[in-house]
């Protein structure tokens, strides 16, 4: 009888140990599941941050703007001017680029002796400190040079830059003031377009050796 009691007691102890082990196992599984959920959530957040950082970096190292062409206009109020008095530059959003707010863009132009820094101002005369723009093609009919000068994909925009070294005048329907630049024949001209985001876009050309009797001169490309 005593032996039977001892045997039963041993069996009861084994059962308790088994239940304890099961509880520990379940706890370990729960901890592992919680840890896995935290890791998955953290990896998702990190992936989103990495993607956003990558897109921002791509925007910073790529140019949003493409320069297509540039023409020089000579004043012909009386006789044809000896110099180029107005610069017209056609631009668009580059492939893969994003919309560009021209009010946030800065243009630098130099004739080798004088350098002007220009910002967008649709209400002022073109001068040594301002440029303006008009749409040639507006894909979604959203561009407004007064209230919304934002260039979207598919748009074709013309920028106007004063290059005259004389007084106020009207050239090609644009009110132009002196820029102190002198774009006579064989002038090396450098322009830099710096948008709000993306790398600056540079353009350079040398004016023709002779202007002849042409009012409009193709300068770029």
Short mmCIF file of C-alpha atoms in Angstrom, two decimals:
data_model
loop_
_atom_site.label_atom_id
_atom_site.label_comp_id
_atom_site.label_asym_id
_atom_site.label_seq_id
_atom_site.Cartn_x
_atom_site.Cartn_y
_atom_site.Cartn_z
CA UNK A 1 0.00 0.00 0.00
CA UNK A 2 2.84 2.37 0.87
CA UNK A 3 4.54 1.63 -2.42
CA UNK A 4 1.36 2.51 -4.32
CA UNK A 5 1.11 5.87 -2.55
CA UNK A 6 4.69 6.70 -3.49
CA UNK A 7 4.03 5.78 -7.12
CA UNK A 8 0.96 8.01 -7.30
CA UNK A 9 2.88 10.90 -5.74
CA UNK A 10 5.58 10.64 -8.38
CA UNK A 11 3.03 10.65 -11.15
CA UNK A 12 1.42 13.80 -9.80
CA UNK A 13 4.83 15.59 -9.70
CA UNK A 14 5.53 14.70 -13.32
CA UNK A 15 2.19 16.12 -14.36
CA UNK A 16 2.95 19.43 -12.64
CA UNK A 17 6.34 19.64 -14.33
CA UNK A 18 4.73 18.99 -17.71
CA UNK A 19 2.15 21.72 -17.23
CA UNK A 20 4.87 24.19 -16.19
CA UNK A 21 6.90 23.37 -19.27
CA UNK A 22 3.83 23.87 -21.45
CA UNK A 23 3.17 27.28 -19.89
CA UNK A 24 6.78 28.33 -20.49
CA UNK A 25 6.57 27.13 -24.10
CA UNK A 26 3.36 29.06 -24.72
CA UNK A 27 4.92 32.18 -23.19
CA UNK A 28 7.97 31.82 -25.43
CA UNK A 29 5.74 31.48 -28.49
CA UNK A 30 3.82 34.62 -27.52
CA UNK A 31 7.01 36.59 -26.95
CA UNK A 32 8.37 35.42 -30.30
CA UNK A 33 5.13 36.41 -32.04
CA UNK A 34 5.15 39.87 -30.46
CA UNK A 35 8.81 40.34 -31.40
CA UNK A 36 8.08 39.26 -34.98
CA UNK A 37 5.17 41.71 -35.21
CA UNK A 38 7.38 44.54 -33.93
CA UNK A 39 10.10 43.65 -36.43
CA UNK A 40 7.62 43.55 -39.32
CA UNK A 41 6.15 46.91 -38.33
CA UNK A 42 9.59 48.46 -37.91
CA UNK A 43 10.78 47.12 -41.26
CA UNK A 44 7.69 48.57 -42.94
CA UNK A 45 8.32 52.00 -41.46
CA UNK A 46 12.00 51.86 -42.43
CA UNK A 47 11.08 50.81 -45.97
CA UNK A 48 8.71 53.78 -46.31
CA UNK A 49 11.36 56.16 -44.99
CA UNK A 50 13.98 54.69 -47.32
CA UNK A 51 11.64 55.04 -50.30
CA UNK A 52 10.84 58.65 -49.42
CA UNK A 53 14.53 59.41 -48.94
CA UNK A 54 15.35 57.79 -52.28
CA UNK A 55 12.71 59.80 -54.11
CA UNK A 56 13.95 63.00 -52.47
CA UNK A 57 17.54 62.18 -53.37
CA UNK A 58 16.55 61.44 -56.97
CA UNK A 59 14.76 64.78 -57.15
CA UNK A 60 17.81 66.56 -55.80
CA UNK A 61 20.33 65.03 -58.22
CA UNK A 62 18.20 65.18 -61.37
CA UNK A 63 17.10 68.25 -63.27
CA UNK A 64 13.38 68.94 -63.58
CA UNK A 65 13.79 71.32 -66.51
CA UNK A 66 14.81 70.83 -70.12
CA UNK A 67 15.98 73.76 -72.24
CA UNK A 68 14.73 73.29 -75.81
CA UNK A 69 15.65 76.45 -77.71
CA UNK A 70 16.67 80.08 -77.37
CA UNK A 71 16.18 83.04 -79.69
CA UNK A 72 17.51 86.58 -79.53
CA UNK A 73 15.33 89.54 -80.54
CA UNK A 74 16.72 92.88 -81.76
CA UNK A 75 14.84 96.10 -81.21
CA UNK A 76 13.57 97.60 -84.46
CA UNK A 77 11.70 100.63 -83.14
CA UNK A 78 13.72 102.82 -85.50
CA UNK A 79 16.61 100.89 -87.00
CA UNK A 80 17.67 97.38 -86.06
CA UNK A 81 19.67 97.39 -82.86
CA UNK A 82 23.34 96.45 -82.98
CA UNK A 83 22.78 94.12 -80.02
CA UNK A 84 20.34 91.46 -78.90
CA UNK A 85 17.80 93.19 -76.65
CA UNK A 86 15.51 90.34 -75.61
CA UNK A 87 16.13 86.66 -75.00
CA UNK A 88 13.34 84.09 -75.43
CA UNK A 89 14.02 80.62 -74.01
CA UNK A 90 11.71 77.63 -74.55
CA UNK A 91 11.64 75.15 -71.66
CA UNK A 92 9.67 72.11 -70.54
CA UNK A 93 9.63 69.59 -67.69
CA UNK A 94 12.26 66.92 -68.30
CA UNK A 95 11.37 63.22 -68.63
CA UNK A 96 10.70 61.87 -65.17
CA UNK A 97 10.69 65.38 -63.72
CA UNK A 98 8.05 66.92 -61.50
CA UNK A 99 6.07 70.14 -61.74
CA UNK A 100 8.09 73.35 -61.44
CA UNK A 101 6.98 76.57 -59.77
CA UNK A 102 8.66 79.31 -61.79
CA UNK A 103 8.19 81.77 -58.92
CA UNK A 104 10.73 79.69 -57.01
CA UNK A 105 13.26 79.49 -59.85
CA UNK A 106 16.33 81.73 -60.07
CA UNK A 107 18.08 82.51 -63.36
CA UNK A 108 21.65 83.73 -63.65
CA UNK A 109 22.83 85.25 -66.94
CA UNK A 110 26.29 86.55 -67.81
CA UNK A 111 27.87 88.14 -70.89
CA UNK A 112 31.37 87.71 -69.49
CA UNK A 113 31.49 91.19 -67.95
CA UNK A 114 28.13 91.54 -66.21
CA UNK A 115 26.14 88.90 -64.33
CA UNK A 116 22.46 89.35 -63.46
CA UNK A 117 20.44 87.26 -61.02
CA UNK A 118 16.78 87.12 -61.99
CA UNK A 119 13.61 86.10 -60.16
CA UNK A 120 10.08 85.72 -61.49
CA UNK A 121 7.97 88.87 -61.59
CA UNK A 122 5.06 88.99 -63.99
CA UNK A 123 3.91 92.47 -62.96
CA UNK A 124 7.23 94.29 -63.52
CA UNK A 125 9.24 95.21 -66.60
CA UNK A 126 11.90 92.76 -67.68
CA UNK A 127 15.10 94.07 -66.16
CA UNK A 128 18.43 93.16 -64.61
CA UNK A 129 16.57 91.46 -61.74
CA UNK A 130 13.40 89.91 -63.18
CA UNK A 131 12.10 87.55 -65.85
CA UNK A 132 8.62 86.44 -66.85
CA UNK A 133 6.98 83.56 -68.71
CA UNK A 134 4.11 82.69 -71.04
CA UNK A 135 2.69 79.36 -72.07
CA UNK A 136 3.11 78.08 -75.61
CA UNK A 137 1.35 74.80 -74.84
CA UNK A 138 -0.56 74.11 -71.63
CA UNK A 139 -1.61 70.45 -71.44
CA UNK A 140 -4.07 70.76 -68.55
CA UNK A 141 -4.92 74.46 -68.93
CA UNK A 142 -3.54 75.18 -65.45
CA UNK A 143 -0.66 77.56 -66.20
CA UNK A 144 -1.32 81.20 -65.40
CA UNK A 145 1.62 83.59 -65.58
CA UNK A 146 0.02 85.86 -62.96
CA UNK A 147 -1.54 83.54 -60.38
CA UNK A 148 -0.16 80.06 -61.06
CA UNK A 149 3.13 80.02 -63.02
CA UNK A 150 3.63 76.28 -62.48
CA UNK A 151 5.01 74.22 -65.37
CA UNK A 152 3.65 70.67 -65.51
CA UNK A 153 4.54 67.65 -67.63
CA UNK A 154 3.59 68.25 -71.25
CA UNK A 155 3.69 72.05 -70.95
CA UNK A 156 5.86 74.18 -73.22
CA UNK A 157 6.82 77.52 -71.70
CA UNK A 158 8.64 80.57 -73.07
CA UNK A 159 10.82 82.56 -70.68
CA UNK A 160 11.56 86.23 -71.40
CA UNK A 161 14.87 87.78 -70.30
CA UNK A 162 16.00 91.35 -70.88
CA UNK A 163 19.42 91.71 -72.51
CA UNK A 164 19.18 95.32 -73.66
CA UNK A 165 21.70 97.93 -72.53
CA UNK A 166 19.45 100.86 -73.40
CA UNK A 167 16.40 102.46 -71.73
CA UNK A 168 12.81 101.26 -71.45
CA UNK A 169 11.24 99.94 -74.63
CA UNK A 170 8.68 97.47 -75.94
CA UNK A 171 10.13 94.49 -77.79
CA UNK A 172 8.00 91.64 -79.10
CA UNK A 173 5.11 92.88 -76.90
CA UNK A 174 7.33 92.78 -73.79
CA UNK A 175 8.10 95.79 -71.60
CA UNK A 176 11.88 95.76 -71.37
CA UNK A 177 14.19 97.81 -69.14
CA UNK A 178 17.97 97.97 -69.25
CA UNK A 179 19.87 94.89 -68.11
CA UNK A 180 23.39 96.33 -68.44
CA UNK A 181 24.26 93.29 -70.55
CA UNK A 182 25.83 93.76 -73.99
CA UNK A 183 25.05 90.94 -76.40
CA UNK A 184 26.84 92.10 -79.51
CA UNK A 185 28.29 89.64 -82.08
CA UNK A 186 30.64 86.90 -80.80
CA UNK A 187 29.54 87.23 -77.18
CA UNK A 188 29.90 84.19 -74.93
CA UNK A 189 26.68 83.94 -72.92
CA UNK A 190 26.18 81.71 -69.89
CA UNK A 191 22.83 80.97 -68.23
CA UNK A 192 22.05 78.90 -65.15
CA UNK A 193 18.48 77.94 -64.23
CA UNK A 194 18.18 76.96 -60.56
CA UNK A 195 14.79 75.40 -59.69
CA UNK A 196 13.31 74.90 -56.24
CA UNK A 197 14.39 71.24 -56.31
CA UNK A 198 16.74 69.32 -58.55
CA UNK A 199 20.10 70.26 -59.96
CA UNK A 200 20.61 73.56 -61.81
CA UNK A 201 20.31 73.45 -65.61
CA UNK A 202 23.02 75.27 -67.55
CA UNK A 203 22.93 76.67 -71.07
CA UNK A 204 25.67 78.45 -73.00
CA UNK A 205 26.01 79.82 -76.50
CA UNK A 206 28.06 82.27 -78.54
CA UNK A 207 26.16 84.92 -80.44
CA UNK A 208 26.62 84.91 -84.25
CA UNK A 209 29.60 86.65 -85.82
CA UNK A 210 27.22 88.96 -87.68
CA UNK A 211 23.56 89.81 -87.13
CA UNK A 212 22.92 91.09 -90.66
CA UNK A 213 19.35 92.24 -91.20
CA UNK A 214 17.72 89.55 -89.04
CA UNK A 215 15.47 90.69 -86.19
CA UNK A 216 15.22 87.19 -84.70
CA UNK A 217 18.36 85.11 -84.25
CA UNK A 218 18.52 81.43 -83.36
CA UNK A 219 21.01 81.05 -80.50
CA UNK A 220 20.43 77.58 -79.05
CA UNK A 221 20.78 74.73 -79.77
#
